[in-house]
Short mmCIF file of C-alpha atoms in Angstrom, two decimals:
data_model
loop_
_atom_site.label_atom_id
_atom_site.label_comp_id
_atom_site.label_asym_id
_atom_site.label_seq_id
_atom_site.Cartn_x
_atom_site.Cartn_y
_atom_site.Cartn_z
CA ASN A 1 0.00 0.00 0.00
CA ALA A 2 1.23 3.49 -0.87
CA GLY A 3 -0.98 5.02 1.84
CA VAL A 4 -1.79 8.68 1.22
CA THR A 5 0.02 10.32 -1.68
CA GLN A 6 0.13 14.01 -2.54
CA THR A 7 1.37 15.86 -5.60
CA PRO A 8 3.16 18.11 -6.19
CA LYS A 9 5.68 18.20 -3.34
CA PHE A 10 6.49 21.88 -3.96
CA GLN A 11 4.72 24.61 -5.93
CA VAL A 12 5.24 28.32 -6.55
CA LEU A 13 2.30 30.35 -7.85
CA LYS A 14 1.79 33.95 -8.77
CA THR A 15 -1.09 35.85 -7.19
CA GLY A 16 -4.30 35.15 -9.09
CA GLN A 17 -3.22 31.84 -10.58
CA SER A 18 -5.26 28.69 -9.95
CA MET A 19 -4.08 25.16 -9.35
CA THR A 20 -5.15 21.78 -8.02
CA LEU A 21 -3.38 19.88 -5.28
CA GLN A 22 -3.83 16.16 -5.76
CA CYS A 23 -4.46 13.63 -2.99
CA ALA A 24 -5.05 9.89 -3.32
CA GLN A 25 -5.31 7.02 -0.86
CA ASP A 26 -5.37 3.28 -1.45
CA MET A 27 -6.67 2.18 1.96
CA ASN A 28 -10.37 2.34 1.05
CA HIS A 29 -10.97 4.98 3.72
CA GLU A 30 -14.28 6.77 3.58
CA TYR A 31 -13.14 9.93 5.37
CA MET A 32 -10.65 12.33 3.77
CA SER A 33 -9.63 15.82 4.73
CA TRP A 34 -7.38 18.73 3.82
CA TYR A 35 -5.42 20.77 6.36
CA ARG A 36 -3.07 23.69 6.13
CA GLN A 37 -0.18 24.09 8.54
CA ASP A 38 1.26 27.49 9.37
CA PRO A 39 4.01 28.23 11.91
CA GLY A 40 2.71 28.29 15.48
CA MET A 41 -0.86 27.47 14.46
CA GLY A 42 -0.96 23.71 14.21
CA LEU A 43 -3.13 22.19 11.49
CA ARG A 44 -6.36 23.88 10.45
CA LEU A 45 -9.08 21.99 8.64
CA ILE A 46 -9.98 23.36 5.19
CA HIS A 47 -12.51 20.84 3.81
CA TYR A 48 -13.43 17.27 4.53
CA SER A 49 -15.43 14.43 3.00
CA VAL A 50 -17.18 11.52 4.69
CA GLY A 51 -17.57 9.60 1.43
CA ALA A 52 -17.76 9.86 -2.36
CA GLY A 53 -20.07 12.67 -3.41
CA ILE A 54 -20.13 14.29 0.04
CA THR A 55 -17.99 17.25 1.07
CA ASP A 56 -18.22 19.88 3.79
CA GLN A 57 -16.38 22.95 4.98
CA GLY A 58 -13.91 23.01 7.80
CA GLU A 59 -12.48 25.90 9.77
CA VAL A 60 -10.81 27.82 6.90
CA PRO A 61 -12.59 27.00 3.60
CA ASN A 62 -12.49 30.40 1.86
CA GLY A 63 -10.55 30.39 -1.40
CA TYR A 64 -10.59 26.61 -1.74
CA ASN A 65 -12.86 24.10 -3.47
CA VAL A 66 -12.99 20.32 -3.22
CA SER A 67 -14.82 17.46 -4.87
CA ARG A 68 -14.99 13.73 -4.13
CA SER A 69 -15.99 11.75 -7.20
CA THR A 70 -14.27 8.54 -6.05
CA THR A 71 -13.34 7.01 -2.70
CA GLU A 72 -9.64 7.21 -3.61
CA ASP A 73 -9.22 10.83 -4.73
CA PHE A 74 -9.81 14.15 -3.00
CA PRO A 75 -8.32 17.10 -4.94
CA LEU A 76 -8.07 20.60 -3.47
CA ARG A 77 -8.47 23.52 -5.86
CA LEU A 78 -7.17 27.02 -5.27
CA LEU A 79 -9.40 29.30 -7.32
CA SER A 80 -7.30 32.50 -7.34
CA ALA A 81 -4.13 32.16 -5.29
CA ALA A 82 -3.29 34.81 -2.71
CA PRO A 83 -0.11 35.31 -0.64
CA SER A 84 -2.15 34.39 2.48
CA GLN A 85 -2.45 30.88 1.04
CA THR A 86 1.28 30.32 1.32
CA SER A 87 1.41 27.28 3.58
CA VAL A 88 2.08 23.58 3.82
CA TYR A 89 -0.97 21.54 2.84
CA PHE A 90 -1.65 18.06 4.18
CA CYS A 91 -4.21 15.55 3.05
CA ALA A 92 -5.38 12.86 5.46
CA SER A 93 -7.61 9.81 5.30
CA SER A 94 -9.32 8.01 8.15
CA TYR A 95 -11.34 5.01 9.15
CA SER A 96 -13.41 4.25 12.18
CA THR A 97 -12.20 1.70 14.71
CA GLY A 98 -15.74 0.90 15.75
CA GLN A 99 -15.94 3.43 18.58
CA VAL A 100 -16.36 6.35 16.18
CA ILE A 101 -12.64 7.06 16.45
CA TYR A 102 -10.95 8.29 13.35
CA GLU A 103 -7.34 7.16 13.08
CA GLN A 104 -5.89 9.65 10.64
CA TYR A 105 -3.15 8.88 8.12
CA PHE A 106 -1.42 11.89 6.61
CA GLY A 107 0.27 12.41 3.28
CA PRO A 108 3.77 13.94 3.00
CA GLY A 109 2.46 17.44 2.29
CA THR A 110 2.63 20.07 -0.46
CA ARG A 111 4.62 23.20 0.24
CA LEU A 112 2.96 26.09 -1.60
CA THR A 113 4.38 29.57 -2.02
CA VAL A 114 2.29 32.36 -3.54
CA THR A 115 4.22 35.43 -4.67
CA THR B 1 -15.32 26.60 18.62
CA GLN B 2 -13.26 24.01 20.45
CA LEU B 3 -9.65 25.07 20.98
CA LEU B 4 -6.60 23.20 22.18
CA GLU B 5 -3.54 24.73 23.79
CA GLN B 6 -0.19 23.01 24.15
CA SER B 7 2.67 23.75 26.50
CA PRO B 8 5.48 24.32 26.41
CA GLN B 9 5.73 25.64 22.87
CA PHE B 10 9.44 24.73 22.70
CA LEU B 11 11.50 22.32 24.79
CA SER B 12 15.19 21.54 24.52
CA ILE B 13 16.64 18.84 26.76
CA GLN B 14 19.63 16.54 27.04
CA GLU B 15 19.43 12.89 26.08
CA GLY B 16 18.42 10.77 29.07
CA GLU B 17 16.24 13.40 30.72
CA ASN B 18 12.51 13.00 31.37
CA LEU B 19 9.90 15.45 30.14
CA THR B 20 6.16 16.09 30.10
CA VAL B 21 4.18 18.11 27.58
CA TYR B 22 0.60 19.18 28.02
CA CYS B 23 -2.52 19.61 25.92
CA ASN B 24 -5.37 21.61 27.45
CA SER B 25 -8.82 22.80 26.53
CA SER B 26 -11.92 24.24 28.11
CA SER B 27 -13.98 21.88 25.95
CA VAL B 28 -14.74 18.20 26.33
CA PHE B 29 -13.54 15.91 23.54
CA SER B 30 -14.84 12.48 22.59
CA SER B 31 -11.28 11.29 22.11
CA LEU B 32 -7.83 12.74 21.81
CA GLN B 33 -4.93 11.78 19.60
CA TRP B 34 -1.21 12.47 19.83
CA TYR B 35 0.94 12.77 16.72
CA ARG B 36 4.65 13.27 16.09
CA GLN B 37 5.76 15.19 13.02
CA GLU B 38 9.29 15.30 11.65
CA PRO B 39 10.53 18.07 9.33
CA GLY B 40 9.24 17.73 5.77
CA GLU B 41 6.81 14.96 6.65
CA GLY B 42 3.19 14.55 7.64
CA PRO B 43 2.13 13.85 11.25
CA VAL B 44 2.23 10.23 12.35
CA LEU B 45 -0.29 8.95 14.88
CA LEU B 46 1.20 7.81 18.20
CA VAL B 47 -1.88 7.02 20.27
CA THR B 48 -5.61 7.61 20.71
CA VAL B 49 -7.15 7.97 24.17
CA VAL B 50 -10.88 7.67 24.63
CA THR B 51 -11.86 7.22 28.28
CA GLY B 52 -11.45 9.87 30.98
CA GLY B 53 -8.49 8.94 33.19
CA GLU B 54 -7.12 6.52 30.61
CA VAL B 55 -3.37 5.89 30.59
CA LYS B 56 -1.60 4.34 27.62
CA LYS B 57 2.06 3.40 27.34
CA LEU B 58 4.08 3.15 24.15
CA LYS B 59 7.60 2.03 25.14
CA ARG B 60 9.09 5.12 26.87
CA LEU B 61 6.04 7.31 26.13
CA THR B 62 3.13 7.51 28.58
CA PHE B 63 -0.10 9.23 27.57
CA GLN B 64 -2.86 10.25 29.93
CA PHE B 65 -6.35 11.57 29.23
CA GLY B 66 -7.78 13.82 31.93
CA ASP B 67 -10.73 12.60 33.97
CA ALA B 68 -12.97 15.28 32.47
CA ARG B 69 -11.67 14.60 28.92
CA LYS B 70 -10.54 18.21 28.55
CA ASP B 71 -6.79 17.72 28.80
CA SER B 72 -4.01 15.25 28.17
CA SER B 73 -0.33 14.81 28.88
CA LEU B 74 2.56 13.04 27.21
CA HIS B 75 5.48 11.93 29.39
CA ILE B 76 8.73 10.71 27.86
CA THR B 77 11.16 8.78 30.02
CA ALA B 78 14.88 8.85 29.24
CA ALA B 79 14.52 10.91 26.07
CA GLN B 80 16.55 9.92 23.02
CA THR B 81 17.67 12.02 20.05
CA GLY B 82 15.16 10.08 17.95
CA ASP B 83 12.33 11.64 20.01
CA THR B 84 13.08 15.02 18.44
CA GLY B 85 10.10 16.40 16.56
CA LEU B 86 6.86 18.37 16.74
CA TYR B 87 4.29 16.78 19.05
CA LEU B 88 0.69 17.60 18.18
CA CYS B 89 -2.47 16.79 20.08
CA ALA B 90 -5.82 16.61 18.29
CA GLY B 91 -9.26 16.43 19.88
CA GLU B 92 -12.20 14.76 18.19
CA ASP B 93 -15.16 17.09 18.10
CA ASN B 94 -18.54 16.11 19.45
CA TYR B 95 -19.87 15.22 16.02
CA GLY B 96 -17.20 12.57 15.50
CA GLN B 97 -16.22 13.96 12.12
CA ASN B 98 -13.53 16.52 12.73
CA PHE B 99 -10.39 16.91 14.75
CA VAL B 100 -9.13 20.15 16.25
CA PHE B 101 -5.35 20.38 16.45
CA GLY B 102 -3.25 22.17 19.00
CA PRO B 103 -0.30 24.33 17.86
CA GLY B 104 2.24 21.72 18.93
CA THR B 105 5.28 21.37 21.18
CA ARG B 106 8.59 21.37 19.37
CA LEU B 107 10.97 19.03 21.19
CA SER B 108 14.70 18.95 20.66
CA VAL B 109 16.72 16.22 22.36
CA LEU B 110 20.44 16.97 22.35
CA PRO B 111 23.11 14.25 22.45
#
């Protein structure tokens, strides 16, 4: 199993450009999520999905779109990049252990710089 | 909004020393997870605690969930250089669908 994979590893964008961060998992997990990590702020939830065709907003959704057409893939789209979106982005997938506990598995991250 | 605080923010110790880091909130969480993150990588789950007062041990790491399920601690005995990293706690919200992360404790264990 590859686990959770993310591409690209690094990306530089100019203000106003759009792009898609890719995330895929091969563990058949129903739950997937996107976080951003900024210095001193931990991880903040952007969007999440509890299954194919279902997505919802997290704590910081503005400027980002997601879709979930398959169980495996959960791409994150930046509509019009802004310098405030400079961050490290992590995708995670989860399953329930039977007690409604979500053991999260994280990808290696995408480091995005917006100039 | 449920928030988690972690202390200390930074900790630098010598190999062999013991240490405790804390994760606190004014909110009750259904469960709480601890992760370790190394530079350039994603967080890796260490443990999940579910029951108030629960204690879990993972080799030299001891995790405790507060009786009221609002706080947790991580104790490391005889720290090693390989313990260096960012330690994050994450609380499961009451809907069972999202986790709130603390800002982390950055631990440096010196040889």
